mmCIF file of C-alpha atoms in Angstrom:
data_model
loop_
_atom_site.group_PDB
_atom_site.id
_atom_site.type_symbol
_atom_site.label_atom_id
_atom_site.label_comp_id
_atom_site.label_asym_id
_atom_site.label_seq_id
_atom_site.Cartn_x
_atom_site.Cartn_y
_atom_site.Cartn_z
ATOM 1 C CA MET A 1 61.401 59.275 87.853
ATOM 2 C CA GLY A 2 63.374 62.482 87.400
ATOM 3 C CA VAL A 3 65.975 63.590 89.942
ATOM 4 C CA PRO A 4 65.649 67.214 91.142
ATOM 5 C CA ALA A 5 68.033 69.749 89.669
ATOM 6 C CA ILE A 6 69.019 70.969 93.135
ATOM 7 C CA VAL A 7 71.540 68.329 94.099
ATOM 8 C CA GLY A 8 74.317 69.580 96.377
ATOM 9 C CA LEU A 9 72.551 70.089 99.681
ATOM 10 C CA LEU A 10 75.661 69.481 101.761
ATOM 11 C CA ARG A 11 78.433 71.605 100.312
ATOM 12 C CA GLY A 12 81.792 72.347 101.888
ATOM 13 C CA GLN A 13 82.822 75.900 101.062
ATOM 14 C CA ARG A 14 86.155 77.498 100.242
ATOM 15 C CA LEU A 15 86.384 78.987 103.726
ATOM 16 C CA VAL A 16 87.673 76.173 105.860
ATOM 17 C CA GLY A 17 86.292 77.501 109.121
ATOM 18 C CA CYS A 18 85.676 74.079 110.629
ATOM 19 C CA ALA A 19 89.319 73.287 110.051
ATOM 20 C CA ALA A 20 90.750 76.277 111.898
ATOM 21 C CA GLY A 21 94.204 75.459 113.200
ATOM 22 C CA SER A 22 94.562 72.369 111.061
ATOM 23 C CA THR A 23 97.396 71.879 108.618
ATOM 24 C CA PRO A 24 96.752 71.987 104.864
ATOM 25 C CA GLU A 25 97.390 68.246 104.688
ATOM 26 C CA ASP A 26 94.521 67.333 107.010
ATOM 27 C CA ARG A 27 91.886 69.965 106.184
ATOM 28 C CA ALA A 28 89.996 67.715 103.789
ATOM 29 C CA PHE A 29 89.987 65.040 106.495
ATOM 30 C CA VAL A 30 88.582 67.503 109.049
ATOM 31 C CA LEU A 31 85.949 68.653 106.570
ATOM 32 C CA ALA A 32 84.970 65.034 105.935
ATOM 33 C CA ARG A 33 84.456 64.440 109.647
ATOM 34 C CA ALA A 34 82.398 67.633 109.961
ATOM 35 C CA GLN A 35 80.200 66.732 106.992
ATOM 36 C CA ALA A 36 79.777 63.182 108.278
ATOM 37 C CA ASP A 37 78.675 64.611 111.638
ATOM 38 C CA LEU A 38 76.150 66.772 109.811
ATOM 39 C CA VAL A 39 74.770 63.745 107.970
ATOM 40 C CA ASP A 40 74.436 62.005 111.345
ATOM 41 C CA PHE A 41 72.524 64.998 112.682
ATOM 42 C CA LEU A 42 70.151 65.092 109.713
ATOM 43 C CA THR A 43 69.606 61.353 109.947
ATOM 44 C CA GLU A 44 68.695 61.664 113.626
ATOM 45 C CA HIS A 45 66.000 64.157 112.604
ATOM 46 C CA GLY A 46 64.634 62.076 109.722
ATOM 47 C CA LEU A 47 65.971 64.381 107.013
ATOM 48 C CA GLU A 48 68.494 62.099 105.361
ATOM 49 C CA ASP A 49 66.290 61.604 102.294
ATOM 50 C CA ARG A 50 66.913 65.262 101.371
ATOM 51 C CA ILE A 51 70.592 64.556 100.706
ATOM 52 C CA ALA A 52 71.422 63.669 97.123
ATOM 53 C CA PHE A 53 75.164 63.628 97.770
ATOM 54 C CA THR A 54 77.775 65.441 99.826
ATOM 55 C CA GLU A 55 80.551 67.745 98.630
ATOM 56 C CA LEU A 56 83.486 68.050 101.001
ATOM 57 C CA HIS A 57 84.771 71.275 99.480
ATOM 58 C CA ASN A 58 83.895 73.844 96.848
ATOM 59 C CA GLU A 59 86.267 74.343 93.869
ATOM 60 C CA VAL A 60 89.261 72.558 95.305
ATOM 61 C CA GLN A 61 91.780 74.320 93.049
ATOM 62 C CA TYR A 62 90.882 77.732 94.475
ATOM 63 C CA GLY A 63 91.056 77.528 98.222
ATOM 64 C CA TYR A 64 93.114 76.780 101.250
ATOM 65 C CA LEU A 65 93.281 73.042 100.566
ATOM 66 C CA THR A 66 96.105 73.807 98.110
ATOM 67 C CA GLU A 67 98.121 75.777 100.649
ATOM 68 C CA ASP A 68 101.830 74.848 100.800
ATOM 69 C CA LEU A 69 101.696 72.542 97.802
ATOM 70 C CA PRO A 70 105.147 72.732 96.156
ATOM 71 C CA CYS A 71 103.928 73.306 92.617
ATOM 72 C CA ASP A 72 102.797 75.905 90.105
ATOM 73 C CA PRO A 73 99.162 76.784 90.963
ATOM 74 C CA SER A 74 98.501 77.850 87.381
ATOM 75 C CA ASP A 75 99.183 74.347 86.017
ATOM 76 C CA ASP A 76 96.024 72.265 86.512
ATOM 77 C CA LEU A 77 97.743 68.949 85.867
ATOM 78 C CA VAL A 78 100.547 69.511 88.373
ATOM 79 C CA LEU A 79 98.365 71.216 90.994
ATOM 80 C CA LEU A 80 95.545 68.672 90.987
ATOM 81 C CA ASP A 81 97.946 65.748 90.972
ATOM 82 C CA ALA A 82 99.686 67.181 94.051
ATOM 83 C CA LEU A 83 96.334 67.874 95.729
ATOM 84 C CA ARG A 84 94.876 64.405 95.180
ATOM 85 C CA PRO A 85 96.392 62.703 98.281
ATOM 86 C CA ARG A 86 94.743 65.301 100.515
ATOM 87 C CA LEU A 87 91.382 64.771 98.848
ATOM 88 C CA ASP A 88 91.817 60.985 98.996
ATOM 89 C CA ARG A 89 92.143 61.114 102.778
ATOM 90 C CA GLY A 90 88.992 63.191 103.150
ATOM 91 C CA LEU A 91 86.926 61.053 100.808
ATOM 92 C CA ALA A 92 88.122 57.861 102.473
ATOM 93 C CA GLU A 93 87.119 59.183 105.900
ATOM 94 C CA PHE A 94 83.615 60.122 104.721
ATOM 95 C CA HIS A 95 83.208 56.725 103.063
ATOM 96 C CA ARG A 96 84.299 55.052 106.295
ATOM 97 C CA ARG A 97 81.584 56.929 108.189
ATOM 98 C CA HIS A 98 78.854 56.685 105.539
ATOM 99 C CA PRO A 99 79.719 53.938 103.043
ATOM 100 C CA GLN A 100 76.288 54.014 101.383
ATOM 101 C CA ARG A 101 76.183 57.757 100.739
ATOM 102 C CA PRO A 102 77.714 59.374 97.628
ATOM 103 C CA VAL A 103 80.452 61.897 98.334
ATOM 104 C CA THR A 104 82.646 64.062 96.166
ATOM 105 C CA VAL A 105 84.522 67.337 95.848
ATOM 106 C CA ASN A 106 83.920 69.811 93.056
ATOM 107 C CA TYR A 107 86.174 71.516 90.561
ATOM 108 C CA ALA A 108 86.326 75.028 89.179
ATOM 109 C CA HIS A 109 85.835 74.969 85.381
ATOM 110 C CA VAL A 110 86.337 71.544 83.801
ATOM 111 C CA PRO A 111 90.016 70.623 84.182
ATOM 112 C CA VAL A 112 90.183 69.121 80.694
ATOM 113 C CA ALA A 113 93.956 68.573 80.773
ATOM 114 C CA ALA A 114 93.957 66.974 84.219
ATOM 115 C CA MET A 115 90.965 64.631 84.423
ATOM 116 C CA ARG A 116 93.340 61.731 85.159
ATOM 117 C CA THR A 117 94.221 63.383 88.489
ATOM 118 C CA LEU A 118 90.703 63.303 89.948
ATOM 119 C CA PRO A 119 90.427 60.974 92.970
ATOM 120 C CA ALA A 120 89.244 57.450 92.216
ATOM 121 C CA GLN A 121 86.818 57.632 95.150
ATOM 122 C CA LEU A 122 84.555 60.325 93.649
ATOM 123 C CA ASP A 123 80.958 59.100 93.535
ATOM 124 C CA VAL A 124 79.759 62.100 91.499
ATOM 125 C CA LEU A 125 81.708 64.266 89.067
ATOM 126 C CA VAL A 126 80.872 67.906 89.856
ATOM 127 C CA THR A 127 82.366 70.736 87.831
ATOM 128 C CA HIS A 128 81.689 74.463 87.482
ATOM 129 C CA PRO A 129 81.925 75.327 83.787
ATOM 130 C CA TYR A 130 82.202 79.109 83.739
ATOM 131 C CA VAL A 131 83.110 79.889 80.152
ATOM 132 C CA TYR A 132 83.653 83.659 80.715
ATOM 133 C CA GLY A 133 84.592 84.712 77.186
ATOM 134 C CA VAL A 134 83.455 88.322 77.060
ATOM 135 C CA LEU A 135 83.875 88.540 80.847
ATOM 136 C CA ASP A 136 87.510 87.519 80.421
ATOM 137 C CA GLU A 137 87.986 90.606 78.281
ATOM 138 C CA ALA A 138 86.706 92.810 81.099
ATOM 139 C CA THR A 139 88.837 90.956 83.661
ATOM 140 C CA ALA A 140 91.973 91.444 81.594
ATOM 141 C CA ALA A 141 91.210 95.053 80.621
ATOM 142 C CA PHE A 142 90.803 96.120 84.240
ATOM 143 C CA ASP A 143 93.215 93.678 85.922
ATOM 144 C CA LEU A 144 90.475 92.353 88.199
ATOM 145 C CA ARG A 145 92.609 89.393 89.318
ATOM 146 C CA GLY A 146 95.594 91.551 90.181
ATOM 147 C CA GLU A 147 96.460 93.636 93.244
ATOM 148 C CA LEU A 148 94.235 96.390 94.581
ATOM 149 C CA ALA A 149 97.210 98.760 94.718
ATOM 150 C CA ASP A 150 97.609 98.342 90.946
ATOM 151 C CA PHE A 151 93.929 98.851 90.086
ATOM 152 C CA PRO A 152 93.837 100.704 86.704
ATOM 153 C CA VAL A 153 91.752 103.679 87.826
ATOM 154 C CA ASP A 154 92.453 105.648 84.632
ATOM 155 C CA ALA A 155 91.299 102.826 82.345
ATOM 156 C CA VAL A 156 88.102 102.267 84.334
ATOM 157 C CA ASP A 157 87.411 106.006 84.419
ATOM 158 C CA ALA A 158 87.982 106.235 80.666
ATOM 159 C CA ALA A 159 85.380 103.509 80.172
ATOM 160 C CA ASP A 160 83.032 105.399 82.532
ATOM 161 C CA LEU A 161 82.137 102.239 84.418
ATOM 162 C CA LEU A 162 82.072 103.295 88.080
ATOM 163 C CA ARG A 163 79.173 104.912 89.885
ATOM 164 C CA PRO A 164 79.574 108.521 91.102
ATOM 165 C CA GLY A 165 81.189 108.706 94.510
ATOM 166 C CA ALA A 166 83.271 105.574 94.148
ATOM 167 C CA PRO A 167 86.198 105.729 96.615
ATOM 168 C CA GLU A 168 89.812 105.287 95.661
ATOM 169 C CA PRO A 169 90.547 101.566 95.528
ATOM 170 C CA THR A 170 93.317 101.693 98.108
ATOM 171 C CA SER A 171 91.084 103.494 100.604
ATOM 172 C CA TRP A 172 88.153 101.154 100.087
ATOM 173 C CA VAL A 173 87.591 98.908 103.075
ATOM 174 C CA LEU A 174 84.734 96.989 104.597
ATOM 175 C CA PRO A 175 83.269 98.117 107.925
ATOM 176 C CA GLU A 176 85.325 96.886 110.862
ATOM 177 C CA THR A 177 82.553 94.530 111.992
ATOM 178 C CA VAL A 178 82.879 92.478 108.789
ATOM 179 C CA GLY A 179 86.469 93.275 107.897
ATOM 180 C CA TRP A 180 87.487 89.657 108.473
ATOM 181 C CA LYS A 181 85.822 88.794 105.167
ATOM 182 C CA MET A 182 88.609 90.502 103.245
ATOM 183 C CA ASP A 183 91.119 88.071 104.715
ATOM 184 C CA ALA A 184 88.849 85.040 104.511
ATOM 185 C CA THR A 185 87.778 85.309 100.888
ATOM 186 C CA ILE A 186 89.976 84.161 98.047
ATOM 187 C CA VAL A 187 88.173 86.368 95.519
ATOM 188 C CA GLY A 188 90.505 89.058 94.187
ATOM 189 C CA LYS A 189 90.153 92.399 95.957
ATOM 190 C CA PRO A 190 90.052 94.391 92.682
ATOM 191 C CA GLU A 191 87.153 92.240 91.502
ATOM 192 C CA ILE A 192 85.236 92.796 94.756
ATOM 193 C CA TYR A 193 85.853 96.549 94.569
ATOM 194 C CA PHE A 194 84.804 96.662 90.931
ATOM 195 C CA MET A 195 81.627 94.644 91.550
ATOM 196 C CA ASP A 196 80.716 96.880 94.484
ATOM 197 C CA TRP A 197 81.122 100.173 92.659
ATOM 198 C CA VAL A 198 80.479 99.466 88.979
ATOM 199 C CA ASP A 199 77.511 101.019 87.205
ATOM 200 C CA GLY A 200 75.507 97.964 86.153
ATOM 201 C CA GLU A 201 73.991 99.525 83.039
ATOM 202 C CA ALA A 202 77.367 100.814 81.832
ATOM 203 C CA PHE A 203 78.934 97.415 82.428
ATOM 204 C CA ASP A 204 76.157 95.660 80.509
ATOM 205 C CA LEU A 205 76.742 98.018 77.596
ATOM 206 C CA PHE A 206 80.478 97.199 77.754
ATOM 207 C CA LEU A 207 79.649 93.483 77.472
ATOM 208 C CA TYR A 208 77.010 93.861 74.749
ATOM 209 C CA GLU A 209 79.376 95.883 72.570
ATOM 210 C CA ARG A 210 81.985 93.111 72.731
ATOM 211 C CA TYR A 211 79.975 89.909 73.007
ATOM 212 C CA GLN A 212 79.823 89.030 69.313
ATOM 213 C CA LEU A 213 83.617 88.739 69.175
ATOM 214 C CA HIS A 214 83.439 85.974 71.791
ATOM 215 C CA HIS A 215 80.191 84.211 70.888
ATOM 216 C CA LEU A 216 81.593 81.240 68.931
ATOM 217 C CA GLU A 217 84.454 80.762 71.376
ATOM 218 C CA MET A 218 82.037 80.634 74.339
ATOM 219 C CA ILE A 219 79.683 78.173 72.639
ATOM 220 C CA GLY A 220 82.600 75.968 71.615
ATOM 221 C CA LYS A 221 84.122 75.975 75.087
ATOM 222 C CA LEU A 222 80.779 75.114 76.675
ATOM 223 C CA ARG A 223 80.260 72.108 74.406
ATOM 224 C CA THR A 224 83.839 70.882 74.780
ATOM 225 C CA TRP A 225 83.873 71.154 78.553
ATOM 226 C CA LEU A 226 80.511 69.432 78.959
ATOM 227 C CA ASP A 227 81.548 66.677 76.558
ATOM 228 C CA VAL A 228 84.779 66.080 78.481
ATOM 229 C CA ALA A 229 82.926 65.989 81.812
ATOM 230 C CA ALA A 230 80.351 63.554 80.452
ATOM 231 C CA ASP A 231 82.980 61.320 78.861
ATOM 232 C CA HIS A 232 85.053 61.133 82.038
ATOM 233 C CA ALA A 233 81.989 60.459 84.192
ATOM 234 C CA ALA A 234 80.895 57.693 81.821
ATOM 235 C CA HIS A 235 84.372 56.157 81.933
ATOM 236 C CA ARG A 236 84.182 56.039 85.731
ATOM 237 C CA GLY A 237 80.551 54.956 85.853
ATOM 238 C CA VAL A 238 79.406 57.941 87.938
ATOM 239 C CA PRO A 239 76.858 60.707 87.256
ATOM 240 C CA THR A 240 77.965 64.192 86.275
ATOM 241 C CA VAL A 241 76.548 67.376 87.776
ATOM 242 C CA PHE A 242 77.067 71.073 87.081
ATOM 243 C CA GLY A 243 76.837 72.944 90.372
ATOM 244 C CA GLU A 244 77.793 76.420 89.129
ATOM 245 C CA GLY A 245 78.602 77.873 85.772
ATOM 246 C CA TRP A 246 77.815 79.363 82.355
ATOM 247 C CA ILE A 247 78.965 82.894 81.516
ATOM 248 C CA GLY A 248 80.246 83.925 84.941
ATOM 249 C CA TYR A 249 79.505 86.248 87.821
ATOM 250 C CA THR A 250 78.319 89.728 86.966
ATOM 251 C CA PRO A 251 77.619 92.675 89.310
ATOM 252 C CA LEU A 252 74.426 92.615 91.346
ATOM 253 C CA SER A 253 73.099 95.557 89.307
ATOM 254 C CA SER A 254 73.897 93.899 85.964
ATOM 255 C CA HIS A 255 71.182 92.380 83.786
ATOM 256 C CA PHE A 256 73.460 90.786 81.200
ATOM 257 C CA GLU A 257 72.589 87.188 82.105
ATOM 258 C CA ASP A 258 68.855 87.741 82.272
ATOM 259 C CA GLY A 259 68.853 89.839 79.088
ATOM 260 C CA PRO A 260 68.353 88.318 75.633
ATOM 261 C CA ILE A 261 71.950 87.106 75.197
ATOM 262 C CA GLY A 262 72.421 85.739 78.688
ATOM 263 C CA ALA A 263 69.010 84.074 78.854
ATOM 264 C CA ALA A 264 69.597 82.383 75.499
ATOM 265 C CA PHE A 265 72.949 81.138 76.778
ATOM 266 C CA CYS A 266 71.279 79.725 79.895
ATOM 267 C CA ARG A 267 68.735 77.822 77.815
ATOM 268 C CA ARG A 268 71.466 76.545 75.507
ATOM 269 C CA ALA A 269 73.573 75.359 78.455
ATOM 270 C CA VAL A 270 70.630 73.469 79.969
ATOM 271 C CA GLU A 271 69.932 71.872 76.584
ATOM 272 C CA GLU A 272 73.599 70.854 76.414
ATOM 273 C CA SER A 273 73.310 69.396 79.923
ATOM 274 C CA VAL A 274 70.412 67.264 78.726
ATOM 275 C CA ARG A 275 72.333 66.243 75.594
ATOM 276 C CA ILE A 276 75.287 64.868 77.558
ATOM 277 C CA GLY A 277 73.073 63.178 80.149
ATOM 278 C CA ALA A 278 73.914 65.314 83.177
ATOM 279 C CA TRP A 279 72.210 64.250 86.384
ATOM 280 C CA GLY A 280 72.031 67.811 87.737
ATOM 281 C CA THR A 281 72.347 71.290 86.282
ATOM 282 C CA ILE A 282 71.498 74.943 86.912
ATOM 283 C CA VAL A 283 69.804 77.908 85.281
ATOM 284 C CA CYS A 284 73.001 79.832 85.899
ATOM 285 C CA SER A 285 74.944 80.813 88.976
ATOM 286 C CA ASN A 286 73.372 84.269 89.184
ATOM 287 C CA ALA A 287 69.858 82.836 89.470
ATOM 288 C CA ALA A 288 70.043 82.686 93.263
ATOM 289 C CA PRO A 289 67.709 84.177 95.900
ATOM 290 C CA GLN A 290 70.001 87.115 96.673
ATOM 291 C CA HIS A 291 70.244 88.181 93.024
ATOM 292 C CA PRO A 292 67.637 90.114 90.980
ATOM 293 C CA MET A 293 67.736 87.321 88.417
ATOM 294 C CA TRP A 294 65.784 85.233 90.947
ATOM 295 C CA ASP A 295 62.745 87.216 89.818
ATOM 296 C CA GLU A 296 63.118 85.971 86.242
ATOM 297 C CA ILE A 297 60.488 83.318 86.854
ATOM 298 C CA THR A 298 59.733 82.540 83.212
ATOM 299 C CA LEU A 299 63.381 81.831 82.406
ATOM 300 C CA GLN A 300 63.774 79.600 85.442
ATOM 301 C CA GLN A 301 60.606 77.691 84.589
ATOM 302 C CA GLN A 302 61.751 77.258 80.990
ATOM 303 C CA CYS A 303 65.145 75.905 82.052
ATOM 304 C CA ASN A 304 63.678 73.590 84.666
ATOM 305 C CA ARG A 305 61.192 72.204 82.167
ATOM 306 C CA LEU A 306 63.964 71.628 79.635
ATOM 307 C CA PHE A 307 65.872 69.595 82.186
ATOM 308 C CA LEU A 308 63.314 67.948 84.415
ATOM 309 C CA ASP A 309 61.214 66.606 81.575
ATOM 310 C CA GLN A 310 64.102 64.232 80.847
ATOM 311 C CA ASP A 311 64.731 60.912 82.605
ATOM 312 C CA HIS A 312 67.744 60.810 84.932
ATOM 313 C CA ASP A 313 69.157 57.810 86.703
ATOM 314 C CA ALA A 314 69.858 58.039 90.417
ATOM 315 C CA PRO A 315 73.574 58.079 91.407
ATOM 316 C CA PRO A 316 75.180 54.739 92.173
ATOM 317 C CA ARG A 317 75.611 53.759 95.807
ATOM 318 C CA ARG A 318 78.864 52.304 97.053
ATOM 319 C CA SER A 319 78.561 48.687 98.182
#
């Protein structure tokens, strides 16, 4: 019997709110206790059968779990090796509380040069293969991962990408009632500003004009990353799942991923997920209830049929 594509019901997020006041070394442990408490609560209410597995934290490379690690954060191998003891403690605590329930953490992209550093206690290998490609060109051109004070206003204006009335980047702030989000999020402030004020149609045109230069690179990266994830999962004897991914996040007003190129990429990625034997996959990360792509019912049905018509084994349980 097929396993549903929606797999990560219990997901720890980047914002470690339940670990307020804790040190970086013990945050994964605190998250494990909180998630174990939540499993207890669901079990008390007869809802435990809804849980496929538990993730302690979302994209462990990009969050506060790495705080104070004495290493170069841009080097996956060094960073993830230094982070592993913290993750080990969290996973061990969850296993102590719920030894029969699969637990894991998930990883941004597929850390192809650092798979050896992943904790031995992972019951499911979850990665987020965003291939970016053409989106990387936009990120680099407009320094979206830089500092808001250095936002290249002239370059963005020359490309005519912002909506009329866009404020100056340095004067752009959230309302005071939700201002805490700017400190809590790890997403780059230039990227948030750009996504808020970009003209979606102009941005789509920017991507369409450049996509063909990146097409083969993006397809190749997708296949390589999924192959590496599948190979590593097979070596460990655990299922592999893709919880986020494909081209990458686009503005709310963009239709690049539900247009002909993006939709074809979604179908291809689901087909690749089937090819490598993934236990869970996605349409793409923008196909969520808050995004207009949620209304692309035909595409979602096509992708679900591609995946769910295959046989998938249930994840192993720890003895």
